[in-house]
């Protein structure tokens, strides 16, 4: 790993030293990380669109040989350079990819579908006072089965396909690579000025029997109108279905990857074992508009750490 000194880091070191009144104070080393990327897990799928991601931050923890517990370095937005109050070789440094939970501003949970990156080699865990341990770009992957459940839904809108799992009036545009987020296809919902709203459903009846599951809807979206995501389910077995809002996606003029937590709405329904997902676009200004979707997937897992 590349190590380097900079004026800023030396100034920070001086400040830490000046502020310390303890004889056992350890002046900091520094830890730098540029980014985290995703590699394919062929056992899940080889489709490029499945591996779209947006990892803006990371949790960092470390375990040192002279300490009995794991040290939490913190959560930081990428890229970052942070001080670490240790001098020597750590047993390991673990980096947990964090995502922005769509619909909740500033919330950066560890996304447990991604494997943590655990570093143990001496050149990637040795911290030296005043130096910067540069981790560069790290690579993670989706957890393999059975840690991640069978993917509940993946709609890449690509050929060959017998049908599209997101229903009309969403239109499948199969051969427009310039317009797609990935590959050649995507889904498009078109609202005319006379349309007040348009709704479409995922055709699947999703079955998730374990209430401990963590459940996210990932998708790529570009839209000129707001799109609301809903869950349809019964509060108790045999009762009529209700439809509750999960979140509303605001217009965005470029492809954006979202991570939508379905767990709160599922819990409000008392974790029904079956449910549907539906979508509604609203023509707020009466001018019409479009919603484009790509790489829609629903994942569940019971992994929390």
Tab-separated table of C-alpha atoms in Angstrom:
chain	number	residue	atom	x	y	z
A	1	UNK	CA	0.000	0.000	0.000
A	2	UNK	CA	1.225	3.469	-0.813
A	3	UNK	CA	2.221	5.702	2.116
A	4	UNK	CA	2.808	9.415	1.862
A	5	UNK	CA	3.299	12.518	3.997
A	6	UNK	CA	1.482	15.756	3.365
A	7	UNK	CA	1.597	19.150	5.006
A	8	UNK	CA	-2.037	18.806	6.089
A	9	UNK	CA	-1.414	15.505	7.804
A	10	UNK	CA	1.653	16.819	9.622
A	11	UNK	CA	-0.314	19.834	10.815
A	12	UNK	CA	-3.050	17.529	12.076
A	13	UNK	CA	-0.427	15.475	13.870
A	14	UNK	CA	0.947	18.607	15.504
A	15	UNK	CA	-2.508	19.629	16.689
A	16	UNK	CA	-3.145	16.221	18.216
A	17	UNK	CA	0.217	16.303	19.949
A	18	UNK	CA	-0.316	19.813	21.292
A	19	UNK	CA	-3.757	18.970	22.619
A	20	UNK	CA	-2.589	15.885	24.466
A	21	UNK	CA	-1.719	16.231	28.128
A	22	UNK	CA	-1.463	12.484	28.732
A	23	UNK	CA	1.920	10.804	28.764
A	24	UNK	CA	0.480	7.683	27.105
A	25	UNK	CA	-1.196	9.567	24.244
A	26	UNK	CA	-0.566	7.898	20.875
A	27	UNK	CA	-0.224	10.444	18.045
A	28	UNK	CA	-2.384	9.353	15.136
A	29	UNK	CA	-1.669	7.491	12.001
A	30	UNK	CA	-4.035	8.153	9.096
A	31	UNK	CA	-6.256	5.874	7.043
A	32	UNK	CA	-7.329	6.761	3.503
A	33	UNK	CA	-9.967	5.118	1.279
A	34	UNK	CA	-10.960	6.310	-2.192
A	35	UNK	CA	-13.971	4.151	-3.040
A	36	UNK	CA	-15.633	0.735	-2.909
A	37	UNK	CA	-16.664	-1.152	-6.034
A	38	UNK	CA	-18.867	-4.205	-6.633
A	39	UNK	CA	-17.724	-7.362	-8.403
A	40	UNK	CA	-20.050	-9.955	-9.909
A	41	UNK	CA	-21.339	-13.027	-8.086
A	42	UNK	CA	-21.974	-15.428	-10.997
A	43	UNK	CA	-24.016	-17.783	-8.811
A	44	UNK	CA	-26.636	-15.006	-8.550
A	45	UNK	CA	-26.529	-13.580	-12.116
A	46	UNK	CA	-24.074	-12.345	-14.728
A	47	UNK	CA	-26.330	-9.482	-15.873
A	48	UNK	CA	-24.417	-6.201	-15.602
A	49	UNK	CA	-27.467	-4.243	-14.468
A	50	UNK	CA	-27.842	-6.315	-11.304
A	51	UNK	CA	-24.533	-4.898	-10.085
A	52	UNK	CA	-25.341	-1.215	-10.361
A	53	UNK	CA	-24.567	0.424	-7.043
A	54	UNK	CA	-24.042	3.692	-5.208
A	55	UNK	CA	-21.766	3.341	-2.167
A	56	UNK	CA	-21.168	6.828	-0.726
A	57	UNK	CA	-19.763	5.876	2.684
A	58	UNK	CA	-18.214	3.148	4.800
A	59	UNK	CA	-18.002	1.993	8.407
A	60	UNK	CA	-14.487	1.165	9.568
A	61	UNK	CA	-13.542	-1.019	12.548
A	62	UNK	CA	-10.222	-2.456	13.636
A	63	UNK	CA	-8.910	-4.968	16.152
A	64	UNK	CA	-5.504	-4.416	17.709
A	65	UNK	CA	-3.433	-7.168	19.359
A	66	UNK	CA	-3.083	-5.285	22.655
A	67	UNK	CA	-6.830	-4.606	23.085
A	68	UNK	CA	-9.625	-6.961	24.084
A	69	UNK	CA	-12.398	-5.403	22.016
A	70	UNK	CA	-12.956	-4.158	18.497
A	71	UNK	CA	-12.235	-0.462	18.009
A	72	UNK	CA	-14.817	1.502	16.002
A	73	UNK	CA	-12.977	4.010	13.840
A	74	UNK	CA	-16.250	5.506	12.537
A	75	UNK	CA	-18.458	6.028	9.499
A	76	UNK	CA	-17.156	8.360	6.798
A	77	UNK	CA	-18.244	9.603	3.391
A	78	UNK	CA	-16.006	8.508	0.541
A	79	UNK	CA	-13.311	9.410	-0.227
A	80	UNK	CA	-11.879	10.035	3.246
A	81	UNK	CA	-8.646	10.412	5.205
A	82	UNK	CA	-9.151	9.957	8.946
A	83	UNK	CA	-6.875	9.815	12.017
A	84	UNK	CA	-6.459	6.484	13.818
A	85	UNK	CA	-5.019	6.500	17.333
A	86	UNK	CA	-2.782	3.490	16.946
A	87	UNK	CA	0.805	2.732	15.977
A	88	UNK	CA	1.535	-0.810	14.828
A	89	UNK	CA	0.004	-3.743	12.992
A	90	UNK	CA	-3.719	-4.325	13.530
A	91	UNK	CA	-5.019	-7.899	13.642
A	92	UNK	CA	-7.487	-6.774	11.003
A	93	UNK	CA	-9.226	-3.741	9.580
A	94	UNK	CA	-12.806	-4.277	8.369
A	95	UNK	CA	-14.658	-1.940	6.020
A	96	UNK	CA	-18.469	-2.162	5.755
A	97	UNK	CA	-20.099	-0.574	2.667
A	98	UNK	CA	-22.842	1.924	3.556
A	99	UNK	CA	-25.617	3.187	1.267
A	100	UNK	CA	-28.035	6.096	1.378
A	101	UNK	CA	-31.411	4.761	2.452
A	102	UNK	CA	-33.756	6.319	-0.086
A	103	UNK	CA	-36.465	8.466	1.445
A	104	UNK	CA	-34.594	9.127	4.705
A	105	UNK	CA	-32.132	11.966	4.282
A	106	UNK	CA	-28.729	11.444	5.863
A	107	UNK	CA	-29.330	7.804	6.828
A	108	UNK	CA	-26.315	5.645	5.930
A	109	UNK	CA	-26.895	2.038	7.042
A	110	UNK	CA	-24.425	-0.763	6.437
A	111	UNK	CA	-25.968	-2.584	3.476
A	112	UNK	CA	-25.830	-6.155	4.679
A	113	UNK	CA	-26.334	-7.612	1.189
A	114	UNK	CA	-22.731	-6.550	0.499
A	115	UNK	CA	-19.863	-8.455	2.089
A	116	UNK	CA	-17.598	-6.473	4.420
A	117	UNK	CA	-14.005	-6.147	3.232
A	118	UNK	CA	-11.660	-7.551	5.894
A	119	UNK	CA	-7.964	-6.736	5.566
A	120	UNK	CA	-5.389	-8.867	7.390
A	121	UNK	CA	-2.163	-8.609	5.381
A	122	UNK	CA	0.621	-6.621	7.037
A	123	UNK	CA	0.849	-4.055	4.243
A	124	UNK	CA	-2.851	-3.245	4.593
A	125	UNK	CA	-3.156	-3.195	8.392
A	126	UNK	CA	0.073	-1.592	9.644
A	127	UNK	CA	-0.513	1.932	10.950
A	128	UNK	CA	2.459	4.207	11.609
A	129	UNK	CA	2.295	7.497	13.466
A	130	UNK	CA	2.260	10.397	11.032
A	131	UNK	CA	1.942	8.164	7.966
A	132	UNK	CA	-1.127	7.500	5.809
A	133	UNK	CA	-2.181	3.934	5.127
A	134	UNK	CA	-3.720	4.275	1.662
A	135	UNK	CA	-6.259	1.528	0.953
A	136	UNK	CA	-7.069	2.963	-2.479
A	137	UNK	CA	-10.193	1.313	-3.930
A	138	UNK	CA	-11.614	-1.798	-2.270
A	139	UNK	CA	-13.884	-4.370	-3.903
A	140	UNK	CA	-16.881	-6.088	-2.336
A	141	UNK	CA	-19.603	-8.422	-3.657
A	142	UNK	CA	-23.175	-9.454	-2.956
A	143	UNK	CA	-23.382	-12.162	-0.334
A	144	UNK	CA	-23.707	-15.651	-1.849
A	145	UNK	CA	-26.620	-17.982	-1.194
A	146	UNK	CA	-27.877	-18.866	1.356
A	147	UNK	CA	-26.717	-15.729	3.234
A	148	UNK	CA	-28.772	-13.740	0.767
A	149	UNK	CA	-32.142	-15.352	0.059
A	150	UNK	CA	-33.266	-16.224	-3.432
A	151	UNK	CA	-33.663	-12.907	-5.239
A	152	UNK	CA	-37.378	-12.154	-4.963
A	153	UNK	CA	-37.466	-10.017	-8.097
A	154	UNK	CA	-35.035	-8.985	-10.795
A	155	UNK	CA	-36.334	-7.248	-13.906
A	156	UNK	CA	-33.492	-6.115	-16.200
A	157	UNK	CA	-35.823	-5.476	-19.183
A	158	UNK	CA	-33.422	-7.364	-21.463
A	159	UNK	CA	-33.947	-9.932	-24.214
A	160	UNK	CA	-34.630	-12.804	-24.257
A	161	UNK	CA	-37.720	-12.527	-22.101
A	162	UNK	CA	-41.053	-14.315	-22.254
A	163	UNK	CA	-42.707	-11.455	-20.434
A	164	UNK	CA	-41.960	-8.482	-18.225
A	165	UNK	CA	-42.666	-8.861	-14.520
A	166	UNK	CA	-43.729	-5.224	-14.123
A	167	UNK	CA	-47.131	-4.961	-15.734
A	168	UNK	CA	-48.892	-2.583	-18.146
A	169	UNK	CA	-49.279	0.338	-18.566
A	170	UNK	CA	-45.505	0.185	-18.021
A	171	UNK	CA	-44.102	-0.361	-21.522
A	172	UNK	CA	-41.058	-2.507	-22.258
A	173	UNK	CA	-38.571	-0.649	-24.490
A	174	UNK	CA	-36.344	-3.598	-25.518
A	175	UNK	CA	-33.920	-2.128	-28.055
A	176	UNK	CA	-32.753	1.337	-27.026
A	177	UNK	CA	-29.200	1.106	-25.617
A	178	UNK	CA	-28.817	4.887	-25.735
A	179	UNK	CA	-31.833	5.329	-23.465
A	180	UNK	CA	-31.247	2.394	-21.119
A	181	UNK	CA	-29.345	2.580	-17.877
A	182	UNK	CA	-27.725	-0.765	-18.739
A	183	UNK	CA	-27.844	-2.982	-21.783
A	184	UNK	CA	-30.555	-2.406	-24.382
A	185	UNK	CA	-33.859	-2.343	-22.525
A	186	UNK	CA	-35.816	-0.472	-19.871
A	187	UNK	CA	-39.395	0.178	-18.788
A	188	UNK	CA	-41.243	3.398	-19.597
A	189	UNK	CA	-44.447	4.821	-18.159
A	190	UNK	CA	-45.866	7.678	-20.260
A	191	UNK	CA	-48.480	10.037	-18.847
A	192	UNK	CA	-50.426	12.272	-21.222
A	193	UNK	CA	-51.555	15.751	-20.073
A	194	UNK	CA	-55.064	14.316	-19.644
A	195	UNK	CA	-53.856	11.571	-17.259
A	196	UNK	CA	-54.199	12.393	-13.584
A	197	UNK	CA	-52.107	9.365	-12.608
A	198	UNK	CA	-51.081	5.927	-13.821
A	199	UNK	CA	-50.375	2.824	-11.727
A	200	UNK	CA	-48.699	-0.507	-12.407
A	201	UNK	CA	-47.863	-3.567	-10.322
A	202	UNK	CA	-45.191	-6.201	-10.090
A	203	UNK	CA	-46.994	-9.369	-11.147
A	204	UNK	CA	-45.321	-11.411	-8.397
A	205	UNK	CA	-46.996	-12.310	-5.145
A	206	UNK	CA	-43.944	-12.100	-2.912
A	207	UNK	CA	-43.645	-14.714	-0.185
A	208	UNK	CA	-41.438	-13.926	2.840
A	209	UNK	CA	-42.365	-15.971	5.897
A	210	UNK	CA	-39.617	-14.929	8.327
A	211	UNK	CA	-40.282	-11.522	9.995
A	212	UNK	CA	-36.560	-11.189	10.785
A	213	UNK	CA	-35.763	-10.653	7.113
A	214	UNK	CA	-34.280	-7.352	5.952
A	215	UNK	CA	-35.969	-6.316	2.728
A	216	UNK	CA	-34.863	-3.751	0.129
A	217	UNK	CA	-36.089	-2.709	-3.303
A	218	UNK	CA	-33.253	-1.532	-5.557
A	219	UNK	CA	-33.871	0.201	-8.861
A	220	UNK	CA	-32.486	2.645	-11.399
A	221	UNK	CA	-34.822	5.506	-12.242
A	222	UNK	CA	-35.016	8.620	-14.418
A	223	UNK	CA	-38.310	10.524	-14.303
A	224	UNK	CA	-40.001	13.870	-14.956
A	225	UNK	CA	-42.873	13.041	-12.585
A	226	UNK	CA	-42.922	11.798	-8.985
A	227	UNK	CA	-43.284	8.026	-8.627
A	228	UNK	CA	-44.716	6.521	-5.441
A	229	UNK	CA	-43.855	2.997	-4.283
A	230	UNK	CA	-46.536	1.037	-2.402
A	231	UNK	CA	-46.914	-2.274	-0.603
A	232	UNK	CA	-50.250	-4.108	-0.821
A	233	UNK	CA	-51.020	-6.646	1.881
A	234	UNK	CA	-53.475	-7.741	4.569
A	235	UNK	CA	-53.043	-6.867	8.233
A	236	UNK	CA	-54.130	-10.391	9.147
A	237	UNK	CA	-54.699	-13.626	7.260
A	238	UNK	CA	-57.979	-13.654	5.344
A	239	UNK	CA	-58.585	-9.902	5.658
A	240	UNK	CA	-58.918	-7.519	2.728
A	241	UNK	CA	-55.764	-5.979	1.284
A	242	UNK	CA	-54.752	-2.412	1.998
A	243	UNK	CA	-52.184	-0.304	0.136
A	244	UNK	CA	-49.597	1.682	2.103
A	245	UNK	CA	-47.016	4.110	0.770
A	246	UNK	CA	-43.362	3.149	1.121
A	247	UNK	CA	-41.911	6.368	-0.340
A	248	UNK	CA	-42.272	8.857	-3.189
A	249	UNK	CA	-39.367	9.316	-5.611
A	250	UNK	CA	-38.957	12.895	-6.793
A	251	UNK	CA	-38.207	13.759	-10.447
A	252	UNK	CA	-34.573	13.231	-11.460
A	253	UNK	CA	-33.100	14.076	-14.879
A	254	UNK	CA	-30.423	11.353	-14.930
A	255	UNK	CA	-30.281	7.663	-14.054
A	256	UNK	CA	-30.067	7.314	-10.283
A	257	UNK	CA	-29.660	4.116	-8.272
A	258	UNK	CA	-31.920	3.869	-5.207
A	259	UNK	CA	-32.035	1.614	-2.140
A	260	UNK	CA	-35.602	1.545	-0.771
A	261	UNK	CA	-36.159	-0.078	2.627
A	262	UNK	CA	-39.442	-2.011	2.584
A	263	UNK	CA	-39.073	-3.212	6.166
A	264	UNK	CA	-40.884	-0.362	7.912
A	265	UNK	CA	-44.013	-0.731	5.780
A	266	UNK	CA	-43.871	-4.530	6.077
A	267	UNK	CA	-43.709	-4.174	9.875
A	268	UNK	CA	-46.711	-1.820	9.832
A	269	UNK	CA	-48.644	-4.642	8.151
A	270	UNK	CA	-47.436	-7.000	10.952
A	271	UNK	CA	-45.039	-8.820	8.605
A	272	UNK	CA	-47.539	-10.621	6.360
A	273	UNK	CA	-46.097	-13.681	4.642
A	274	UNK	CA	-47.370	-12.500	1.234
A	275	UNK	CA	-47.578	-9.054	-0.331
A	276	UNK	CA	-47.512	-7.137	-3.621
A	277	UNK	CA	-45.466	-4.124	-4.738
A	278	UNK	CA	-47.115	-1.427	-6.843
A	279	UNK	CA	-46.194	1.978	-8.276
A	280	UNK	CA	-48.126	5.166	-9.089
A	281	UNK	CA	-46.955	8.209	-11.052
A	282	UNK	CA	-48.886	11.444	-10.507
A	283	UNK	CA	-49.306	14.150	-13.147
A	284	UNK	CA	-49.014	17.015	-10.669
A	285	UNK	CA	-48.869	19.928	-13.132
A	286	UNK	CA	-51.120	18.542	-15.850
A	287	UNK	CA	-48.334	18.607	-18.427
A	288	UNK	CA	-47.726	14.875	-18.680
A	289	UNK	CA	-44.327	13.234	-18.393
A	290	UNK	CA	-42.395	9.969	-18.301
A	291	UNK	CA	-40.934	7.538	-15.795
A	292	UNK	CA	-38.085	5.263	-16.925
A	293	UNK	CA	-37.065	2.245	-14.820
A	294	UNK	CA	-34.253	-0.267	-15.154
A	295	UNK	CA	-32.737	-3.066	-13.060
A	296	UNK	CA	-35.590	-3.409	-10.573
A	297	UNK	CA	-34.860	-5.987	-7.869
A	298	UNK	CA	-36.190	-7.019	-4.483
A	299	UNK	CA	-33.805	-8.732	-2.052
A	300	UNK	CA	-34.210	-10.260	1.389
A	301	UNK	CA	-31.650	-11.444	3.925
A	302	UNK	CA	-31.433	-12.134	7.659
A	303	UNK	CA	-27.833	-10.897	7.887
A	304	UNK	CA	-27.585	-7.842	10.126
A	305	UNK	CA	-23.807	-7.579	10.670
